[in-house]
């Protein structure tokens, strides 16, 4: 059983550019959540995808968008990059029963993608 | 979203117990208390969770106050590998999302 993987590991972009980050969920998981973690801060919830549809969103602007594919892998896209977008982007997967978050539903996190915006 | 308050940092000696406190005075009846930890250069990992009763697993114990407005994560014998940032999180069953606070940075001294 493979865990959550993310690519790339590190990325450097310039202000105004667009970036796509990728996440492969753990085998058997149908839900992917994305988090942004600025240096010295706790992770902040961006959004969650459940069975290819957005299933909740945090306080992030529309230039943060995502996709989930039939194999439950996911992409995070950020348009018009700003300096403050520099952060560690974490992907987490878990399995949700239809329509409910459930009690435990431990989220399994990947190692993250470190994005630097210059 | 209900908020949690934790001390910024704590220190412990190796092989001694560690009690990590968390206040969550605005917790609602549907919120579960989850603890995650983040080791250096890694993503967070699940530690334990509970609703009302105290809980034990192979990693730790969770003691929940009777009014549920606070909880304590207990590491029975701290090791150097337990040095991490520990996050206390209130999780609503309806959304499933995790709302992280600042967490407590635990240092373990040999």
PDB file of C-alpha atoms in Angstrom:
ATOM      1  CA  UNK A   1       0.000   0.000   0.000  1.00  0.00           C
ATOM      2  CA  UNK A   2       1.589   3.281  -1.093  1.00  0.00           C
ATOM      3  CA  UNK A   3       1.105   6.435   0.921  1.00  0.00           C
ATOM      4  CA  UNK A   4       0.230   9.912  -0.271  1.00  0.00           C
ATOM      5  CA  UNK A   5       2.735  11.276  -2.747  1.00  0.00           C
ATOM      6  CA  UNK A   6       3.158  14.813  -4.027  1.00  0.00           C
ATOM      7  CA  UNK A   7       5.056  16.357  -6.892  1.00  0.00           C
ATOM      8  CA  UNK A   8       7.160  18.282  -7.340  1.00  0.00           C
ATOM      9  CA  UNK A   9       9.064  18.439  -4.059  1.00  0.00           C
ATOM     10  CA  UNK A  10      10.212  22.001  -4.587  1.00  0.00           C
ATOM     11  CA  UNK A  11       9.226  24.691  -7.042  1.00  0.00           C
ATOM     12  CA  UNK A  12      10.309  28.263  -7.710  1.00  0.00           C
ATOM     13  CA  UNK A  13       8.038  30.636  -9.623  1.00  0.00           C
ATOM     14  CA  UNK A  14       7.845  34.369 -10.192  1.00  0.00           C
ATOM     15  CA  UNK A  15       5.001  36.670  -9.284  1.00  0.00           C
ATOM     16  CA  UNK A  16       2.113  36.537 -11.760  1.00  0.00           C
ATOM     17  CA  UNK A  17       2.865  33.035 -13.003  1.00  0.00           C
ATOM     18  CA  UNK A  18       0.623  30.000 -12.659  1.00  0.00           C
ATOM     19  CA  UNK A  19       1.483  26.732 -10.919  1.00  0.00           C
ATOM     20  CA  UNK A  20       0.043  23.210 -10.785  1.00  0.00           C
ATOM     21  CA  UNK A  21       0.792  20.894  -7.899  1.00  0.00           C
ATOM     22  CA  UNK A  22      -0.050  17.186  -7.976  1.00  0.00           C
ATOM     23  CA  UNK A  23      -1.112  14.665  -5.385  1.00  0.00           C
ATOM     24  CA  UNK A  24      -1.667  10.921  -5.532  1.00  0.00           C
ATOM     25  CA  UNK A  25      -3.962   9.726  -2.788  1.00  0.00           C
ATOM     26  CA  UNK A  26      -3.413   6.625  -0.726  1.00  0.00           C
ATOM     27  CA  UNK A  27      -4.853   3.442  -2.199  1.00  0.00           C
ATOM     28  CA  UNK A  28      -8.548   3.044  -1.345  1.00  0.00           C
ATOM     29  CA  UNK A  29      -9.103   6.706  -0.479  1.00  0.00           C
ATOM     30  CA  UNK A  30     -11.744   8.748  -2.303  1.00  0.00           C
ATOM     31  CA  UNK A  31     -11.163  12.155  -0.726  1.00  0.00           C
ATOM     32  CA  UNK A  32      -8.333  14.646  -1.052  1.00  0.00           C
ATOM     33  CA  UNK A  33      -7.820  17.817   0.963  1.00  0.00           C
ATOM     34  CA  UNK A  34      -5.305  20.560   0.282  1.00  0.00           C
ATOM     35  CA  UNK A  35      -3.640  22.756   2.905  1.00  0.00           C
ATOM     36  CA  UNK A  36      -1.285  25.729   2.774  1.00  0.00           C
ATOM     37  CA  UNK A  37       1.353  26.002   5.498  1.00  0.00           C
ATOM     38  CA  UNK A  38       3.292  29.251   5.767  1.00  0.00           C
ATOM     39  CA  UNK A  39       6.590  29.188   7.622  1.00  0.00           C
ATOM     40  CA  UNK A  40       6.073  28.854  11.362  1.00  0.00           C
ATOM     41  CA  UNK A  41       2.292  28.488  11.051  1.00  0.00           C
ATOM     42  CA  UNK A  42      -0.150  25.613  11.193  1.00  0.00           C
ATOM     43  CA  UNK A  43      -1.639  24.290   7.947  1.00  0.00           C
ATOM     44  CA  UNK A  44      -4.627  26.224   6.578  1.00  0.00           C
ATOM     45  CA  UNK A  45      -7.423  24.346   4.820  1.00  0.00           C
ATOM     46  CA  UNK A  46      -7.797  25.321   1.152  1.00  0.00           C
ATOM     47  CA  UNK A  47     -10.442  22.877  -0.119  1.00  0.00           C
ATOM     48  CA  UNK A  48     -11.483  19.261  -0.230  1.00  0.00           C
ATOM     49  CA  UNK A  49     -12.490  17.037  -3.143  1.00  0.00           C
ATOM     50  CA  UNK A  50     -14.779  14.054  -2.703  1.00  0.00           C
ATOM     51  CA  UNK A  51     -15.553  11.816  -5.667  1.00  0.00           C
ATOM     52  CA  UNK A  52     -14.338  14.462  -8.149  1.00  0.00           C
ATOM     53  CA  UNK A  53     -16.395  17.326  -6.726  1.00  0.00           C
ATOM     54  CA  UNK A  54     -15.437  20.151  -4.378  1.00  0.00           C
ATOM     55  CA  UNK A  55     -16.695  19.296  -0.909  1.00  0.00           C
ATOM     56  CA  UNK A  56     -15.841  22.325   1.187  1.00  0.00           C
ATOM     57  CA  UNK A  57     -13.576  25.321   0.819  1.00  0.00           C
ATOM     58  CA  UNK A  58     -11.558  27.472   3.174  1.00  0.00           C
ATOM     59  CA  UNK A  59     -10.970  31.207   3.020  1.00  0.00           C
ATOM     60  CA  UNK A  60      -8.916  31.264  -0.181  1.00  0.00           C
ATOM     61  CA  UNK A  61      -9.568  33.362  -3.319  1.00  0.00           C
ATOM     62  CA  UNK A  62     -10.866  31.833  -6.571  1.00  0.00           C
ATOM     63  CA  UNK A  63      -7.394  31.868  -8.116  1.00  0.00           C
ATOM     64  CA  UNK A  64      -6.851  28.745  -6.009  1.00  0.00           C
ATOM     65  CA  UNK A  65      -8.633  25.947  -7.849  1.00  0.00           C
ATOM     66  CA  UNK A  66      -8.475  22.206  -7.956  1.00  0.00           C
ATOM     67  CA  UNK A  67      -9.407  19.023  -9.707  1.00  0.00           C
ATOM     68  CA  UNK A  68      -9.874  15.436  -8.706  1.00  0.00           C
ATOM     69  CA  UNK A  69      -9.583  12.668 -11.267  1.00  0.00           C
ATOM     70  CA  UNK A  70     -11.436   9.334 -11.524  1.00  0.00           C
ATOM     71  CA  UNK A  71      -8.473   7.571  -9.879  1.00  0.00           C
ATOM     72  CA  UNK A  72      -8.864  10.092  -6.988  1.00  0.00           C
ATOM     73  CA  UNK A  73      -5.552  11.801  -7.599  1.00  0.00           C
ATOM     74  CA  UNK A  74      -5.762  15.576  -7.465  1.00  0.00           C
ATOM     75  CA  UNK A  75      -4.280  18.830  -8.695  1.00  0.00           C
ATOM     76  CA  UNK A  76      -4.049  22.223  -7.037  1.00  0.00           C
ATOM     77  CA  UNK A  77      -3.788  25.162  -9.423  1.00  0.00           C
ATOM     78  CA  UNK A  78      -2.834  28.658  -8.371  1.00  0.00           C
ATOM     79  CA  UNK A  79      -3.118  31.514 -10.864  1.00  0.00           C
ATOM     80  CA  UNK A  80      -1.537  34.981 -10.711  1.00  0.00           C
ATOM     81  CA  UNK A  81       0.952  33.976  -8.035  1.00  0.00           C
ATOM     82  CA  UNK A  82       1.686  36.451  -5.259  1.00  0.00           C
ATOM     83  CA  UNK A  83       4.674  36.618  -2.939  1.00  0.00           C
ATOM     84  CA  UNK A  84       2.470  35.528  -0.017  1.00  0.00           C
ATOM     85  CA  UNK A  85       1.682  32.276  -1.819  1.00  0.00           C
ATOM     86  CA  UNK A  86       5.150  31.063  -0.852  1.00  0.00           C
ATOM     87  CA  UNK A  87       4.459  28.146   1.454  1.00  0.00           C
ATOM     88  CA  UNK A  88       4.450  24.394   1.912  1.00  0.00           C
ATOM     89  CA  UNK A  89       1.413  22.895   0.183  1.00  0.00           C
ATOM     90  CA  UNK A  90       0.162  19.725   1.776  1.00  0.00           C
ATOM     91  CA  UNK A  91      -2.188  17.164   0.353  1.00  0.00           C
ATOM     92  CA  UNK A  92      -4.071  14.722   2.571  1.00  0.00           C
ATOM     93  CA  UNK A  93      -6.287  11.803   1.633  1.00  0.00           C
ATOM     94  CA  UNK A  94      -8.878   9.725   3.445  1.00  0.00           C
ATOM     95  CA  UNK A  95     -11.965   7.702   2.726  1.00  0.00           C
ATOM     96  CA  UNK A  96     -15.426   9.128   3.321  1.00  0.00           C
ATOM     97  CA  UNK A  97     -18.566   7.065   3.342  1.00  0.00           C
ATOM     98  CA  UNK A  98     -21.142   8.553   0.983  1.00  0.00           C
ATOM     99  CA  UNK A  99     -22.402  11.912   2.283  1.00  0.00           C
ATOM    100  CA  UNK A 100     -20.808  11.840   5.723  1.00  0.00           C
ATOM    101  CA  UNK A 101     -17.444  12.807   7.206  1.00  0.00           C
ATOM    102  CA  UNK A 102     -17.566  10.078   9.812  1.00  0.00           C
ATOM    103  CA  UNK A 103     -15.979   9.948  13.217  1.00  0.00           C
ATOM    104  CA  UNK A 104     -12.324   9.234  12.841  1.00  0.00           C
ATOM    105  CA  UNK A 105     -11.510   9.523   9.161  1.00  0.00           C
ATOM    106  CA  UNK A 106      -7.871  10.019   9.837  1.00  0.00           C
ATOM    107  CA  UNK A 107      -6.268  12.102   7.120  1.00  0.00           C
ATOM    108  CA  UNK A 108      -3.001  10.839   5.706  1.00  0.00           C
ATOM    109  CA  UNK A 109      -0.679  13.630   4.653  1.00  0.00           C
ATOM    110  CA  UNK A 110       1.940  13.706   1.946  1.00  0.00           C
ATOM    111  CA  UNK A 111       5.355  15.325   2.474  1.00  0.00           C
ATOM    112  CA  UNK A 112       4.275  18.524   0.744  1.00  0.00           C
ATOM    113  CA  UNK A 113       5.472  20.731  -2.098  1.00  0.00           C
ATOM    114  CA  UNK A 114       7.582  23.732  -1.129  1.00  0.00           C
ATOM    115  CA  UNK A 115       6.593  26.655  -3.383  1.00  0.00           C
ATOM    116  CA  UNK A 116       8.717  29.784  -3.480  1.00  0.00           C
ATOM    117  CA  UNK A 117       7.393  32.847  -5.311  1.00  0.00           C
ATOM    118  CA  UNK A 118       9.982  35.479  -6.204  1.00  0.00           C
TER     119      UNK A 118
ATOM    120  CA  UNK B   1     -15.175  27.200  13.349  1.00  0.00           C
ATOM    121  CA  UNK B   2     -14.427  26.538  17.000  1.00  0.00           C
ATOM    122  CA  UNK B   3     -10.939  27.532  18.076  1.00  0.00           C
ATOM    123  CA  UNK B   4      -8.270  25.839  20.178  1.00  0.00           C
ATOM    124  CA  UNK B   5      -5.564  27.417  22.344  1.00  0.00           C
ATOM    125  CA  UNK B   6      -2.258  25.706  23.061  1.00  0.00           C
ATOM    126  CA  UNK B   7       1.034  26.814  24.617  1.00  0.00           C
ATOM    127  CA  UNK B   8       3.579  27.776  21.969  1.00  0.00           C
ATOM    128  CA  UNK B   9       6.270  25.460  23.289  1.00  0.00           C
ATOM    129  CA  UNK B  10       7.071  22.877  25.940  1.00  0.00           C
ATOM    130  CA  UNK B  11      10.145  20.969  27.018  1.00  0.00           C
ATOM    131  CA  UNK B  12      10.490  17.465  28.349  1.00  0.00           C
ATOM    132  CA  UNK B  13      13.230  15.097  29.364  1.00  0.00           C
ATOM    133  CA  UNK B  14      13.599  11.813  27.552  1.00  0.00           C
ATOM    134  CA  UNK B  15      11.650   8.891  29.072  1.00  0.00           C
ATOM    135  CA  UNK B  16       9.512  11.187  31.212  1.00  0.00           C
ATOM    136  CA  UNK B  17       5.758  11.711  30.711  1.00  0.00           C
ATOM    137  CA  UNK B  18       4.570  14.782  28.837  1.00  0.00           C
ATOM    138  CA  UNK B  19       1.198  16.473  29.254  1.00  0.00           C
ATOM    139  CA  UNK B  20       0.238  18.756  26.367  1.00  0.00           C
ATOM    140  CA  UNK B  21      -2.793  20.940  27.210  1.00  0.00           C
ATOM    141  CA  UNK B  22      -5.424  22.349  24.878  1.00  0.00           C
ATOM    142  CA  UNK B  23      -8.301  24.731  25.599  1.00  0.00           C
ATOM    143  CA  UNK B  24     -11.403  24.690  23.411  1.00  0.00           C
ATOM    144  CA  UNK B  25     -14.024  26.601  25.336  1.00  0.00           C
ATOM    145  CA  UNK B  26     -16.306  27.116  22.298  1.00  0.00           C
ATOM    146  CA  UNK B  27     -16.496  23.440  21.380  1.00  0.00           C
ATOM    147  CA  UNK B  28     -19.884  22.290  20.119  1.00  0.00           C
ATOM    148  CA  UNK B  29     -21.625  19.009  20.744  1.00  0.00           C
ATOM    149  CA  UNK B  30     -20.730  17.635  17.320  1.00  0.00           C
ATOM    150  CA  UNK B  31     -17.012  18.446  17.478  1.00  0.00           C
ATOM    151  CA  UNK B  32     -14.499  15.664  17.916  1.00  0.00           C
ATOM    152  CA  UNK B  33     -11.132  16.483  19.472  1.00  0.00           C
ATOM    153  CA  UNK B  34      -8.293  15.336  17.240  1.00  0.00           C
ATOM    154  CA  UNK B  35      -4.554  15.519  17.783  1.00  0.00           C
ATOM    155  CA  UNK B  36      -2.032  15.490  14.983  1.00  0.00           C
ATOM    156  CA  UNK B  37       1.692  15.978  15.125  1.00  0.00           C
ATOM    157  CA  UNK B  38       4.170  17.217  12.552  1.00  0.00           C
ATOM    158  CA  UNK B  39       7.718  15.965  12.672  1.00  0.00           C
ATOM    159  CA  UNK B  40      10.409  18.149  11.088  1.00  0.00           C
ATOM    160  CA  UNK B  41      10.221  18.196   7.275  1.00  0.00           C
ATOM    161  CA  UNK B  42       7.151  15.948   7.187  1.00  0.00           C
ATOM    162  CA  UNK B  43       3.407  16.310   6.782  1.00  0.00           C
ATOM    163  CA  UNK B  44       1.201  16.048   9.867  1.00  0.00           C
ATOM    164  CA  UNK B  45       0.269  12.605  11.160  1.00  0.00           C
ATOM    165  CA  UNK B  46      -2.725  11.479  13.194  1.00  0.00           C
ATOM    166  CA  UNK B  47      -2.116  10.783  16.879  1.00  0.00           C
ATOM    167  CA  UNK B  48      -5.451  10.250  18.605  1.00  0.00           C
ATOM    168  CA  UNK B  49      -9.022  11.513  18.795  1.00  0.00           C
ATOM    169  CA  UNK B  50     -11.961  11.492  21.189  1.00  0.00           C
ATOM    170  CA  UNK B  51     -15.430  12.857  21.851  1.00  0.00           C
ATOM    171  CA  UNK B  52     -16.218  12.658  25.561  1.00  0.00           C
ATOM    172  CA  UNK B  53     -14.391   9.741  27.151  1.00  0.00           C
ATOM    173  CA  UNK B  54     -10.667   9.379  27.724  1.00  0.00           C
ATOM    174  CA  UNK B  55      -8.918   7.399  24.998  1.00  0.00           C
ATOM    175  CA  UNK B  56      -5.740   5.349  24.773  1.00  0.00           C
ATOM    176  CA  UNK B  57      -3.813   4.024  21.813  1.00  0.00           C
ATOM    177  CA  UNK B  58      -0.285   2.824  21.168  1.00  0.00           C
ATOM    178  CA  UNK B  59       0.995   6.350  20.643  1.00  0.00           C
ATOM    179  CA  UNK B  60      -0.653   8.342  23.418  1.00  0.00           C
ATOM    180  CA  UNK B  61      -3.587   8.940  25.746  1.00  0.00           C
ATOM    181  CA  UNK B  62      -6.187  11.664  25.515  1.00  0.00           C
ATOM    182  CA  UNK B  63      -7.813  13.015  28.657  1.00  0.00           C
ATOM    183  CA  UNK B  64     -10.957  15.087  28.066  1.00  0.00           C
ATOM    184  CA  UNK B  65     -12.446  17.366  30.711  1.00  0.00           C
ATOM    185  CA  UNK B  66     -15.979  16.622  31.823  1.00  0.00           C
ATOM    186  CA  UNK B  67     -17.269  19.887  30.323  1.00  0.00           C
ATOM    187  CA  UNK B  68     -15.203  19.196  27.148  1.00  0.00           C
ATOM    188  CA  UNK B  69     -13.744  22.690  27.235  1.00  0.00           C
ATOM    189  CA  UNK B  70     -10.218  21.383  27.544  1.00  0.00           C
ATOM    190  CA  UNK B  71      -8.199  18.260  26.858  1.00  0.00           C
ATOM    191  CA  UNK B  72      -4.692  16.934  27.462  1.00  0.00           C
ATOM    192  CA  UNK B  73      -2.556  14.769  25.233  1.00  0.00           C
ATOM    193  CA  UNK B  74      -0.344  12.485  27.304  1.00  0.00           C
ATOM    194  CA  UNK B  75       2.839  10.906  26.006  1.00  0.00           C
ATOM    195  CA  UNK B  76       3.715   8.348  28.647  1.00  0.00           C
ATOM    196  CA  UNK B  77       7.445   8.174  27.959  1.00  0.00           C
ATOM    197  CA  UNK B  78       8.820  10.839  25.665  1.00  0.00           C
ATOM    198  CA  UNK B  79      11.535   9.847  23.224  1.00  0.00           C
ATOM    199  CA  UNK B  80      13.729  12.031  21.063  1.00  0.00           C
ATOM    200  CA  UNK B  81      11.563  10.998  18.087  1.00  0.00           C
ATOM    201  CA  UNK B  82       8.550  12.621  19.750  1.00  0.00           C
ATOM    202  CA  UNK B  83      10.030  16.079  19.193  1.00  0.00           C
ATOM    203  CA  UNK B  84       7.463  17.695  16.909  1.00  0.00           C
ATOM    204  CA  UNK B  85       4.712  20.291  16.658  1.00  0.00           C
ATOM    205  CA  UNK B  86       1.536  18.942  18.241  1.00  0.00           C
ATOM    206  CA  UNK B  87      -1.797  20.262  16.992  1.00  0.00           C
ATOM    207  CA  UNK B  88      -5.079  20.055  18.861  1.00  0.00           C
ATOM    208  CA  UNK B  89      -7.952  20.244  16.358  1.00  0.00           C
ATOM    209  CA  UNK B  90     -11.733  20.332  16.610  1.00  0.00           C
ATOM    210  CA  UNK B  91     -13.254  18.383  13.792  1.00  0.00           C
ATOM    211  CA  UNK B  92     -16.873  18.680  12.771  1.00  0.00           C
ATOM    212  CA  UNK B  93     -18.350  15.504  11.372  1.00  0.00           C
ATOM    213  CA  UNK B  94     -20.300  17.394   8.757  1.00  0.00           C
ATOM    214  CA  UNK B  95     -17.334  18.876   6.923  1.00  0.00           C
ATOM    215  CA  UNK B  96     -14.478  16.655   7.943  1.00  0.00           C
ATOM    216  CA  UNK B  97     -11.982  19.459   7.400  1.00  0.00           C
ATOM    217  CA  UNK B  98      -9.186  19.996   9.894  1.00  0.00           C
ATOM    218  CA  UNK B  99      -8.722  23.500  11.322  1.00  0.00           C
ATOM    219  CA  UNK B 100      -5.169  23.754  12.627  1.00  0.00           C
ATOM    220  CA  UNK B 101      -4.024  26.331  15.170  1.00  0.00           C
ATOM    221  CA  UNK B 102      -0.434  27.272  15.948  1.00  0.00           C
ATOM    222  CA  UNK B 103       0.282  24.058  17.799  1.00  0.00           C
ATOM    223  CA  UNK B 104       2.768  23.314  20.582  1.00  0.00           C
ATOM    224  CA  UNK B 105       6.400  22.736  19.706  1.00  0.00           C
ATOM    225  CA  UNK B 106       7.667  19.947  21.937  1.00  0.00           C
ATOM    226  CA  UNK B 107      11.383  19.705  22.614  1.00  0.00           C
ATOM    227  CA  UNK B 108      12.690  16.495  24.157  1.00  0.00           C
ATOM    228  CA  UNK B 109      16.046  16.655  25.907  1.00  0.00           C
ATOM    229  CA  UNK B 110      18.273  13.579  26.302  1.00  0.00           C
TER     230      UNK B 110
END
